[in-house]
Tab-separated table of N, CA, C and O in Angstrom:
chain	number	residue	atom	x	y	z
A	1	UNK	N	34.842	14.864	2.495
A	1	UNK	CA	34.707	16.215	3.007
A	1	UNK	C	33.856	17.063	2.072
A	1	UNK	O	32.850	17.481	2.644
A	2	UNK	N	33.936	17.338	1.141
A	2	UNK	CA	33.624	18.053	-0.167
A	2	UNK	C	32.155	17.155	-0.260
A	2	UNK	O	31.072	17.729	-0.146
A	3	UNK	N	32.263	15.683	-0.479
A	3	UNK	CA	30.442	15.702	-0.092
A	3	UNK	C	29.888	15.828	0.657
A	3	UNK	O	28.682	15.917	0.426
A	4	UNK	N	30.326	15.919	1.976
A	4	UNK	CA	29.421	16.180	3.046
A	4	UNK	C	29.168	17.675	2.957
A	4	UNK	O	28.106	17.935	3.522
A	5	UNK	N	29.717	18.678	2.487
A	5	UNK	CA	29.156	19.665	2.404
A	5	UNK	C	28.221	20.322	0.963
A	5	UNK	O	27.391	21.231	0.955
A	6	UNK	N	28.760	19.423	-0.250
A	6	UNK	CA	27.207	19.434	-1.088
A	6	UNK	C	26.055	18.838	-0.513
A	6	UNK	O	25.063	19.327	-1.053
A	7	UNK	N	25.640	17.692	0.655
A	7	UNK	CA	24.600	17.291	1.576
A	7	UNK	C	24.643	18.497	2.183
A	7	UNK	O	23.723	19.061	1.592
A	8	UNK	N	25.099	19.338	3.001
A	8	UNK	CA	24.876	19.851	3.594
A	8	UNK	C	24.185	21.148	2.716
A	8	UNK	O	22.981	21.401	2.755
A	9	UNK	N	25.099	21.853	1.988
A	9	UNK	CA	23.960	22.787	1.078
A	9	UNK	C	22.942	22.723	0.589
A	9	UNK	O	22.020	23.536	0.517
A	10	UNK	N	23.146	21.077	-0.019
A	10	UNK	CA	21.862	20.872	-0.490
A	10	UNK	C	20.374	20.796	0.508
A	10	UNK	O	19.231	21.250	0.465
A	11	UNK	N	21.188	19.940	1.380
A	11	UNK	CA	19.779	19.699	2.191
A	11	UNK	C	19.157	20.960	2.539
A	11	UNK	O	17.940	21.144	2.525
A	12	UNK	N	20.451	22.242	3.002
A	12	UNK	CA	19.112	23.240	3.438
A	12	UNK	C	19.114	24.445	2.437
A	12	UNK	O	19.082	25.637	2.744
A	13	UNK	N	19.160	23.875	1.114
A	13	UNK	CA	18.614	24.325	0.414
A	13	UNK	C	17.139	23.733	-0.210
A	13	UNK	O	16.382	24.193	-1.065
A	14	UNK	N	17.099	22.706	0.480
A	14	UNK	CA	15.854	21.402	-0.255
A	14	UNK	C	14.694	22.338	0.918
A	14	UNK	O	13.624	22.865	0.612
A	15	UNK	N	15.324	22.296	2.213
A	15	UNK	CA	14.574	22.344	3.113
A	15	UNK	C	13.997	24.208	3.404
A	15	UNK	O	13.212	24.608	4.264
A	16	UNK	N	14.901	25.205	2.092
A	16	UNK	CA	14.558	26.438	2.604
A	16	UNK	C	13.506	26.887	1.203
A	16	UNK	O	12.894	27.955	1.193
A	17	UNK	N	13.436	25.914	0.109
A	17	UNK	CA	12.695	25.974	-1.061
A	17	UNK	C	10.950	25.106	-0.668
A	17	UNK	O	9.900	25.200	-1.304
A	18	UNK	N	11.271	24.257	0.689
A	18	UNK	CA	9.785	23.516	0.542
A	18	UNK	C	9.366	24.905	1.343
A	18	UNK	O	8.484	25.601	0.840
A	19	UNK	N	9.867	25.238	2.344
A	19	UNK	CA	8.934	26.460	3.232
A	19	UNK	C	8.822	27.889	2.169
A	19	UNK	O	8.315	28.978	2.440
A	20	UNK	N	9.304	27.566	1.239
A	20	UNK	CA	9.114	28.786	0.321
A	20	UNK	C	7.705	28.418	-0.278
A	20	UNK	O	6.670	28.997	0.050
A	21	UNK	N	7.766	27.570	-1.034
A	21	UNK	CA	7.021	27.124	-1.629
A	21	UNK	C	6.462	25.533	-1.287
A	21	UNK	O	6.599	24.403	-1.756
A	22	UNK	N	5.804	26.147	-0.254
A	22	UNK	CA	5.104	24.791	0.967
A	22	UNK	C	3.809	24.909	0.209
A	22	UNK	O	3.276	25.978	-0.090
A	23	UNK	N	3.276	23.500	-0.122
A	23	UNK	CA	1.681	23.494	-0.699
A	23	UNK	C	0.995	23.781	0.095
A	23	UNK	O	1.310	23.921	1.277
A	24	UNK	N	-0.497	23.989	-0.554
A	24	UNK	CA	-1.763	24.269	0.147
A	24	UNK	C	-2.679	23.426	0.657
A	24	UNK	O	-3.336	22.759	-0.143
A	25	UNK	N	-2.853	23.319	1.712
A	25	UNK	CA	-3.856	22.123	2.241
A	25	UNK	C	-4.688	22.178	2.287
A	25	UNK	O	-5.335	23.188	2.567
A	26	UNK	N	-5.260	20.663	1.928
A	26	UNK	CA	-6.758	20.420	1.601
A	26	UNK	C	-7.932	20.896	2.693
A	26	UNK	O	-7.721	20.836	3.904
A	27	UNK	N	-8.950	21.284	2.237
A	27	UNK	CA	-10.177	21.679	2.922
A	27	UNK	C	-11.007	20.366	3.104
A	27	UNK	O	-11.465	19.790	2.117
A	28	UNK	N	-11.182	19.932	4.273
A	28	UNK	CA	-12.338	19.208	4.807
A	28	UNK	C	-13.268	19.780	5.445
A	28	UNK	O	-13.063	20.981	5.621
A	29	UNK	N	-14.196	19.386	5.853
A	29	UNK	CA	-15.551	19.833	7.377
A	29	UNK	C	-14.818	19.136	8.316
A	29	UNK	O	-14.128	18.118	8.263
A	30	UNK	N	-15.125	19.917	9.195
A	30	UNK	CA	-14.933	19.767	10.850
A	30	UNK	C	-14.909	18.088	11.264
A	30	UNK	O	-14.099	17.769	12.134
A	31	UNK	N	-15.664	17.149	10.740
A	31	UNK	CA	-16.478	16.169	10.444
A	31	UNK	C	-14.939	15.352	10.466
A	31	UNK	O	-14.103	14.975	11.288
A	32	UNK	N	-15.196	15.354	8.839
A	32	UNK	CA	-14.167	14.416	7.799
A	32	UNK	C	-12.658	14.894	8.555
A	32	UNK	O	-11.988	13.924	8.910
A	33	UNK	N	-12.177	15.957	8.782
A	33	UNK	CA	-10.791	16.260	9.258
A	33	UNK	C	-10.548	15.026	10.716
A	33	UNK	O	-9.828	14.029	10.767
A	34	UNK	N	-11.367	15.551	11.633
A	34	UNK	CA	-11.441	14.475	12.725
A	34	UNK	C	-11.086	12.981	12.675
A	34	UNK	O	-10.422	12.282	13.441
A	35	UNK	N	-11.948	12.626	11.164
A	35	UNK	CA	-11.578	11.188	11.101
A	35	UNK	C	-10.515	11.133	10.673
A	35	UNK	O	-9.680	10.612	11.411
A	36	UNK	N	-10.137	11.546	9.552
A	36	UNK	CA	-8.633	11.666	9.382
A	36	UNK	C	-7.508	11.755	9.984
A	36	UNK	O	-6.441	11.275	9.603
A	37	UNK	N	-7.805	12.657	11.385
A	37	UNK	CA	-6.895	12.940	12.310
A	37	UNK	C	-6.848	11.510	13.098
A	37	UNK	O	-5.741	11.100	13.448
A	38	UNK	N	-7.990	10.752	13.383
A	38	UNK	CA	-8.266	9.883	14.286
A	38	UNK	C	-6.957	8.367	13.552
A	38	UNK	O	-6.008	7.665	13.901
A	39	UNK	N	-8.026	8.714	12.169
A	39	UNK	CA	-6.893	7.615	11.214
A	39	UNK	C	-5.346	7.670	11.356
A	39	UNK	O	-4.700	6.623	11.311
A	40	UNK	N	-4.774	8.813	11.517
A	40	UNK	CA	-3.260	9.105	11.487
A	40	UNK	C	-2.625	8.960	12.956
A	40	UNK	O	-1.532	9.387	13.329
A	41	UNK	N	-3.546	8.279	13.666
A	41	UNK	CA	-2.593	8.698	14.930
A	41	UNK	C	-2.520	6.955	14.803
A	41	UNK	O	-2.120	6.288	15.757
A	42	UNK	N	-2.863	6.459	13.786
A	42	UNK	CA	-2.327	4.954	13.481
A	42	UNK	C	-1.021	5.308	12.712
A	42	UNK	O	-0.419	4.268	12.443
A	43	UNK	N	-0.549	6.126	12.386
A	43	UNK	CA	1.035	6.136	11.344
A	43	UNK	C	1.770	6.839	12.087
A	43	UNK	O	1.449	7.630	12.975
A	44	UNK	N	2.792	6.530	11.700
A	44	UNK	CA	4.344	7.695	12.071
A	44	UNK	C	4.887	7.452	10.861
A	44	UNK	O	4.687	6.526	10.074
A	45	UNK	N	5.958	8.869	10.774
A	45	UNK	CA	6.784	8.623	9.569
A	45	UNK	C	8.485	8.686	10.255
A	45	UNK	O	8.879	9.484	11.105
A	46	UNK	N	9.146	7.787	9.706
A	46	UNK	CA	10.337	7.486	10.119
A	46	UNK	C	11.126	8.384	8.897
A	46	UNK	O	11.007	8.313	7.674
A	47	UNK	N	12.092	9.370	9.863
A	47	UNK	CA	12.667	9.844	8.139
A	47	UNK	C	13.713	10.922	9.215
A	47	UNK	O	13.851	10.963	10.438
A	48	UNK	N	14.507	11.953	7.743
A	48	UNK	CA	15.745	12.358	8.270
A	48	UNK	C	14.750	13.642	7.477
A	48	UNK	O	14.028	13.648	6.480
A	49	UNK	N	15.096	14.542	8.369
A	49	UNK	CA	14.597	16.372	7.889
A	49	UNK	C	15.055	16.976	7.104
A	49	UNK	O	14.490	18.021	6.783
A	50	UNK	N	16.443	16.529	6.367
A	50	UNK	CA	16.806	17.361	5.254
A	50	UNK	C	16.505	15.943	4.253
A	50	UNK	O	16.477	16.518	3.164
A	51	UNK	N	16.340	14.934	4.028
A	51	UNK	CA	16.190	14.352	3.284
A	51	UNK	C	15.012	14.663	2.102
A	51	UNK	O	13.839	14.984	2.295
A	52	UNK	N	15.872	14.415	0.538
A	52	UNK	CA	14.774	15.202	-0.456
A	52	UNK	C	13.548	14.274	-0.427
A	52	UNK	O	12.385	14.582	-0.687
A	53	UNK	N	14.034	13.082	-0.063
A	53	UNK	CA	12.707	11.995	-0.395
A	53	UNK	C	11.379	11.741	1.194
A	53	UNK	O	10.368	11.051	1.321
A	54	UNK	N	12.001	12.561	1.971
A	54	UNK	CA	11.367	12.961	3.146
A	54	UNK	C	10.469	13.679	2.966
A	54	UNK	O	9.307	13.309	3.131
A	55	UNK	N	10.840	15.030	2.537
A	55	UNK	CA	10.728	16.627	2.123
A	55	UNK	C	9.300	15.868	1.209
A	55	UNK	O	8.121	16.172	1.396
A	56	UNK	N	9.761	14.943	0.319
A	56	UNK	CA	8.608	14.809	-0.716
A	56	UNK	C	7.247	14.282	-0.145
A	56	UNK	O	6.131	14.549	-0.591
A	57	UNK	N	7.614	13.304	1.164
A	57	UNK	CA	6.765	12.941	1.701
A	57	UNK	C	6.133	13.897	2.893
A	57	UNK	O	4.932	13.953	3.154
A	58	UNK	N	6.672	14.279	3.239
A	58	UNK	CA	6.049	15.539	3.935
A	58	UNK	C	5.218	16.532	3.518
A	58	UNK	O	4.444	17.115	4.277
A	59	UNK	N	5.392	16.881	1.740
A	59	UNK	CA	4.637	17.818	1.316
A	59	UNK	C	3.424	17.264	0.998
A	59	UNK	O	2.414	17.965	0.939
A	60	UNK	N	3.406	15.810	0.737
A	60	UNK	CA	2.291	15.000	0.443
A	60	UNK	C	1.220	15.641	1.633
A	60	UNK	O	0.216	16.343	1.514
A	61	UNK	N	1.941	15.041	2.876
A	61	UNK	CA	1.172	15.104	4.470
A	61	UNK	C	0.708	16.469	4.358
A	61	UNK	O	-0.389	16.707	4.864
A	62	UNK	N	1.519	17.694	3.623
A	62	UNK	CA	0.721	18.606	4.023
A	62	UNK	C	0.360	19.264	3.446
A	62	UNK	O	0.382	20.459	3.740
A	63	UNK	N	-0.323	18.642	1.963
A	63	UNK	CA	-0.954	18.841	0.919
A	63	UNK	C	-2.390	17.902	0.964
A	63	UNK	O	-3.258	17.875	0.092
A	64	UNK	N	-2.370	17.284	2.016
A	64	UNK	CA	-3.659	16.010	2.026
A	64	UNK	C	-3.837	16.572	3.462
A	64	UNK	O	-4.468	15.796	4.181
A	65	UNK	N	-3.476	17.625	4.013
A	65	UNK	CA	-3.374	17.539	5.460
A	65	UNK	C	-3.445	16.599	6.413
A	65	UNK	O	-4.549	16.073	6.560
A	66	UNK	N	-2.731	16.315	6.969
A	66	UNK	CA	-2.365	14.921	7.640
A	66	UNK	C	-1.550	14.634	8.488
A	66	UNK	O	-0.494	14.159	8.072
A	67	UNK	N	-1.720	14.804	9.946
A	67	UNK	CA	-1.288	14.954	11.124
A	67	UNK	C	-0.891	13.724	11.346
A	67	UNK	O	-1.608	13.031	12.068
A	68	UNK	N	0.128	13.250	10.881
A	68	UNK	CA	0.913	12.154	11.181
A	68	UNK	C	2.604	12.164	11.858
A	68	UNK	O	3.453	12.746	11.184
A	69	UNK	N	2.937	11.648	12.899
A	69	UNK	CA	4.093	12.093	13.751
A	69	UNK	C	5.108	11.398	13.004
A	69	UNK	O	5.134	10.228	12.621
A	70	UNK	N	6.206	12.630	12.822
A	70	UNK	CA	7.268	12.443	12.528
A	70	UNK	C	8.284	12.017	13.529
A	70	UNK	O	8.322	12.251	14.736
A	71	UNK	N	9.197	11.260	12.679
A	71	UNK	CA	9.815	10.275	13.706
A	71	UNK	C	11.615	10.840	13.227
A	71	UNK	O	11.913	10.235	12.197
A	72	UNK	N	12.559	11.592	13.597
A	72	UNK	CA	13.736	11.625	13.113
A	72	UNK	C	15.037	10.851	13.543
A	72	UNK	O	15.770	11.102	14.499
A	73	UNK	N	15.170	9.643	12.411
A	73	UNK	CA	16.210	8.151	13.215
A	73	UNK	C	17.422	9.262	13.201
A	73	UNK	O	18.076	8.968	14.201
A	74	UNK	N	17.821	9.978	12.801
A	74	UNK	CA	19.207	10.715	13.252
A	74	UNK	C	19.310	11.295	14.494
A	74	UNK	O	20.383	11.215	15.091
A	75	UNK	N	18.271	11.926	15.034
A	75	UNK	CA	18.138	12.271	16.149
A	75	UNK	C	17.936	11.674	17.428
A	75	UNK	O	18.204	12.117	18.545
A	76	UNK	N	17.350	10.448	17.031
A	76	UNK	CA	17.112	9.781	18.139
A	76	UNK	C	17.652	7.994	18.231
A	76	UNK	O	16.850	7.325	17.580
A	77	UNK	N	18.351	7.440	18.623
A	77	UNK	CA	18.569	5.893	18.877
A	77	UNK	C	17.786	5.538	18.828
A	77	UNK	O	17.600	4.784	17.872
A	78	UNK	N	16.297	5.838	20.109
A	78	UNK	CA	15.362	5.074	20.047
A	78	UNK	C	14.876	4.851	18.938
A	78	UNK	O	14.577	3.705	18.601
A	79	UNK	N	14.675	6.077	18.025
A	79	UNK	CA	13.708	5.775	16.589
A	79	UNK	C	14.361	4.617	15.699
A	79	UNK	O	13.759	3.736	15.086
A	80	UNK	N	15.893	4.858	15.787
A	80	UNK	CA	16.352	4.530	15.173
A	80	UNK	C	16.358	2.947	15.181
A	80	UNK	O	15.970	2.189	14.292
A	81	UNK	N	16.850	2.673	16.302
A	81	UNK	CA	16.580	1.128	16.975
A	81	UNK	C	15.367	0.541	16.313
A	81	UNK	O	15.413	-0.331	15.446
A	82	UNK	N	13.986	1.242	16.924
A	82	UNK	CA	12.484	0.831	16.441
A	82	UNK	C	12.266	0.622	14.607
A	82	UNK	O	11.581	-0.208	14.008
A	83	UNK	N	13.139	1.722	14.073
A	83	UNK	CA	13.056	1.181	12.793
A	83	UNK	C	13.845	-0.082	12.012
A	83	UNK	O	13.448	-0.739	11.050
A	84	UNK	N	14.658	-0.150	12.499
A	84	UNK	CA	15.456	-1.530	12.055
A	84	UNK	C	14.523	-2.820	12.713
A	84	UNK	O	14.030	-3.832	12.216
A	85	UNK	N	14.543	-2.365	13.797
A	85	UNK	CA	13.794	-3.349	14.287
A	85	UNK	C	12.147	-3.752	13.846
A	85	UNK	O	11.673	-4.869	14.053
A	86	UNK	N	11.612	-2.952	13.393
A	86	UNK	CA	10.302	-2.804	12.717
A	86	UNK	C	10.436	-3.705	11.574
A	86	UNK	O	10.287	-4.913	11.388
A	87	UNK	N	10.828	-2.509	10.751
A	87	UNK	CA	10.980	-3.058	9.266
A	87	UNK	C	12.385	-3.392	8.714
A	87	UNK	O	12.506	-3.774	7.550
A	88	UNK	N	13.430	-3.254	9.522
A	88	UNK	CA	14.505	-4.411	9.000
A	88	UNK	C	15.669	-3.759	8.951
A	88	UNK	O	16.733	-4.184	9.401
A	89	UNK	N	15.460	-2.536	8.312
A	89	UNK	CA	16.774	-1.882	7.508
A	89	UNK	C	16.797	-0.408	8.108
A	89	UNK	O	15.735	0.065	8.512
A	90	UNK	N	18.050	0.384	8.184
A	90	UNK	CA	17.778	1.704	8.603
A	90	UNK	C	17.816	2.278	7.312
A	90	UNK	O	18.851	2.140	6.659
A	91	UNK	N	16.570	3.089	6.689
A	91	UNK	CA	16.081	3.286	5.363
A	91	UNK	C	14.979	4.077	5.454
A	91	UNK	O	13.935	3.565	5.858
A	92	UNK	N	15.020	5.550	5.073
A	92	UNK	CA	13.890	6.579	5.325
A	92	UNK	C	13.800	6.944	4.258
A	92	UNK	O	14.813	6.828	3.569
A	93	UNK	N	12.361	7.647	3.522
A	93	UNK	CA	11.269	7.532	4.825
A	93	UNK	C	10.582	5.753	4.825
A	93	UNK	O	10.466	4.808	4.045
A	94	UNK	N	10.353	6.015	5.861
A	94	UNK	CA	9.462	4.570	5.976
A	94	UNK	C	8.237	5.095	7.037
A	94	UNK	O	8.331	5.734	8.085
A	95	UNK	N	7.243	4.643	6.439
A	95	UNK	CA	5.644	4.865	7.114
A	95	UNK	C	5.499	3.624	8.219
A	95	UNK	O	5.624	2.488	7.762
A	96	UNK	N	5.327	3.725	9.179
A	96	UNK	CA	4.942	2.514	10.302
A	96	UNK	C	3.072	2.548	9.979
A	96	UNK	O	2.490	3.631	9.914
A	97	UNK	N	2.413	1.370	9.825
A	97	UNK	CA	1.039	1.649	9.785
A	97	UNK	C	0.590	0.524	10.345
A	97	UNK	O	0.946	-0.637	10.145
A	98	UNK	N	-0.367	1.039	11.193
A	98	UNK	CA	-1.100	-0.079	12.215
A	98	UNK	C	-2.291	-0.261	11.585
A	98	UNK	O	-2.759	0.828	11.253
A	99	UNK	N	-3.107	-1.361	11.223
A	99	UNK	CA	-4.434	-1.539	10.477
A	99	UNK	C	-4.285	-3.220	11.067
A	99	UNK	O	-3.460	-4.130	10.994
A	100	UNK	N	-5.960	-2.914	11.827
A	100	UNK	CA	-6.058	-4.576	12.235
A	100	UNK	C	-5.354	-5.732	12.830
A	100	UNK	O	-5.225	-6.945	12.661
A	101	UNK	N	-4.877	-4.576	13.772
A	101	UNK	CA	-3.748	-5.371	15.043
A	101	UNK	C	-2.201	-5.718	14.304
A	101	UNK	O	-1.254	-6.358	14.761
A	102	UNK	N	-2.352	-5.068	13.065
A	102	UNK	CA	-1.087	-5.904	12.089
A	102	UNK	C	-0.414	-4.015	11.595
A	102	UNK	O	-0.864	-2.928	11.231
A	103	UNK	N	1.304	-4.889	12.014
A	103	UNK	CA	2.041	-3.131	11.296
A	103	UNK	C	2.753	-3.476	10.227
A	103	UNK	O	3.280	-4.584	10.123
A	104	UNK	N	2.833	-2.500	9.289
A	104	UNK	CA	2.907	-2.428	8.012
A	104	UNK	C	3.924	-1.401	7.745
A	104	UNK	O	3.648	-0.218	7.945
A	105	UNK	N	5.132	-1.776	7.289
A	105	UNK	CA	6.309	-1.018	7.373
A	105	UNK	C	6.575	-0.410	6.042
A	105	UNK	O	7.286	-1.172	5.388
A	106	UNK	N	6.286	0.627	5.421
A	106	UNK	CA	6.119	0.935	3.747
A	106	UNK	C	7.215	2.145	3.785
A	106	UNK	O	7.165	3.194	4.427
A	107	UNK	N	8.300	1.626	2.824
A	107	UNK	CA	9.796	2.275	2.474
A	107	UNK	C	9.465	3.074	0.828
A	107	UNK	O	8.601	2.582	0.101
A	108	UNK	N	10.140	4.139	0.452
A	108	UNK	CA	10.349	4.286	-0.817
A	108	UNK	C	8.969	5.566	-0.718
A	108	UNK	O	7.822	5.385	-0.309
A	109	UNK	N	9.585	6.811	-1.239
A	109	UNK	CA	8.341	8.137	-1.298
A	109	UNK	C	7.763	8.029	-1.982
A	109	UNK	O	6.814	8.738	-1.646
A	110	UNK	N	7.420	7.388	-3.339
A	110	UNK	CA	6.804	7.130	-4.050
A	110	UNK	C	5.353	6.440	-3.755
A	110	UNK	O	4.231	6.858	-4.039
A	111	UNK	N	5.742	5.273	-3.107
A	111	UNK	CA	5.155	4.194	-2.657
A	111	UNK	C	4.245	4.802	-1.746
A	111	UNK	O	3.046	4.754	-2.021
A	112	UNK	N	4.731	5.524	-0.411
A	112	UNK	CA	3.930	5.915	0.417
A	112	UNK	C	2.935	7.295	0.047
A	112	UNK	O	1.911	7.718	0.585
A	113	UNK	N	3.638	7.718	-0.978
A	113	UNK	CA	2.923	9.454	-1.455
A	113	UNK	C	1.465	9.081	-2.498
A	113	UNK	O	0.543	9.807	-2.870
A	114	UNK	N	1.814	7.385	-2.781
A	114	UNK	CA	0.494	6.986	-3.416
A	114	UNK	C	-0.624	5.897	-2.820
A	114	UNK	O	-1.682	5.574	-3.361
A	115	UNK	N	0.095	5.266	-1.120
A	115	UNK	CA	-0.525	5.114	-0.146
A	115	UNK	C	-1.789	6.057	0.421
A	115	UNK	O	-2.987	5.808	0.551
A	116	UNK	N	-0.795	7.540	0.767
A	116	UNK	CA	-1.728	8.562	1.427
A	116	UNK	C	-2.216	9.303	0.520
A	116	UNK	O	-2.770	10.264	1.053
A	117	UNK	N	-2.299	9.340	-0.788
A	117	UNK	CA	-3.520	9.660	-1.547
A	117	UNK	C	-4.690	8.884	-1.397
A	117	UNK	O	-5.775	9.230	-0.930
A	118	UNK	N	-4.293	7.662	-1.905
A	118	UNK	CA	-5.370	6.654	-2.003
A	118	UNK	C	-6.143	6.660	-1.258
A	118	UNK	O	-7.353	6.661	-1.481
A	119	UNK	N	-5.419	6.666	0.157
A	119	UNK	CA	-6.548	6.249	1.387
A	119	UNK	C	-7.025	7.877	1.808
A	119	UNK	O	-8.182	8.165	2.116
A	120	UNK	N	-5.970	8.791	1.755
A	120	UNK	CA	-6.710	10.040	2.505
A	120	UNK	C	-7.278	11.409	0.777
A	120	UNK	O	-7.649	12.550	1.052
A	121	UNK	N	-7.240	11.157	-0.025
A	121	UNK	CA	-7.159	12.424	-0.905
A	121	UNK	C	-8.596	12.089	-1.679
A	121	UNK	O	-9.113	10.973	-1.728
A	122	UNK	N	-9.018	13.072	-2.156
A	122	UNK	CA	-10.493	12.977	-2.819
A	122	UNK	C	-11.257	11.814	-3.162
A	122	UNK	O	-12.374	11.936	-3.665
């Protein structure tokens, strides 16, 4: 009882400090944004909305700006289903990535926050 309501403070306290202090997103041309946009409608992110390691990956997305669809397995069975079934485990965030007919299931914020640099940041 008593932890579910430190999760609960916490989370929307995690979640009322990122919109406080939400980063600034990157500037592209008209050009380069497009492709980017085009690139991301190959990912979804599988994840829970108060989660801190979500939150982290989210600020990435919208610090690299990066229109990639969020997927919430608490909210939905279906997501939820698709992610076990994807990549194995119910375990957020996890990035779904399609590249070359082949999907690529990448767990752990770390991992993915140095994914979407690599491929999308300067």
């Amino acid at each position: 009882m008593i932890l579910k309501l430190i999760r609960f403070i916490l989370g929307r306290l995690i979640i009322f400090l990122n919109f406080v202090f939400s980063p600034r997103k990157m500037k592209r041309t008209t050009d380069k944004q497009n492709k980017v946009n085009k690139a991301c409608e190959k990912l979804s992110l599988y994840q829970f909305y108060r989660c801190p390691f979500c939150v982290r990956v989210r600020r990435m997305m919208t610090r690299l700006n990066l229109n990639i669809v969020c997927l919430d397995v608490k909210k939905s069975k279906k997501h939820e289903a698709d992610l076990i079934a994807g990549g194995g485990k119910r375990k957020v965030p996890c990035l779904r990535i399609e590249e070359d007919d082949k999907v690529t299931w990448m767990y752990e914020s770390v991992a993915i926050n140095e994914y979407l640099s690599k491929r999308f940041g300067n």
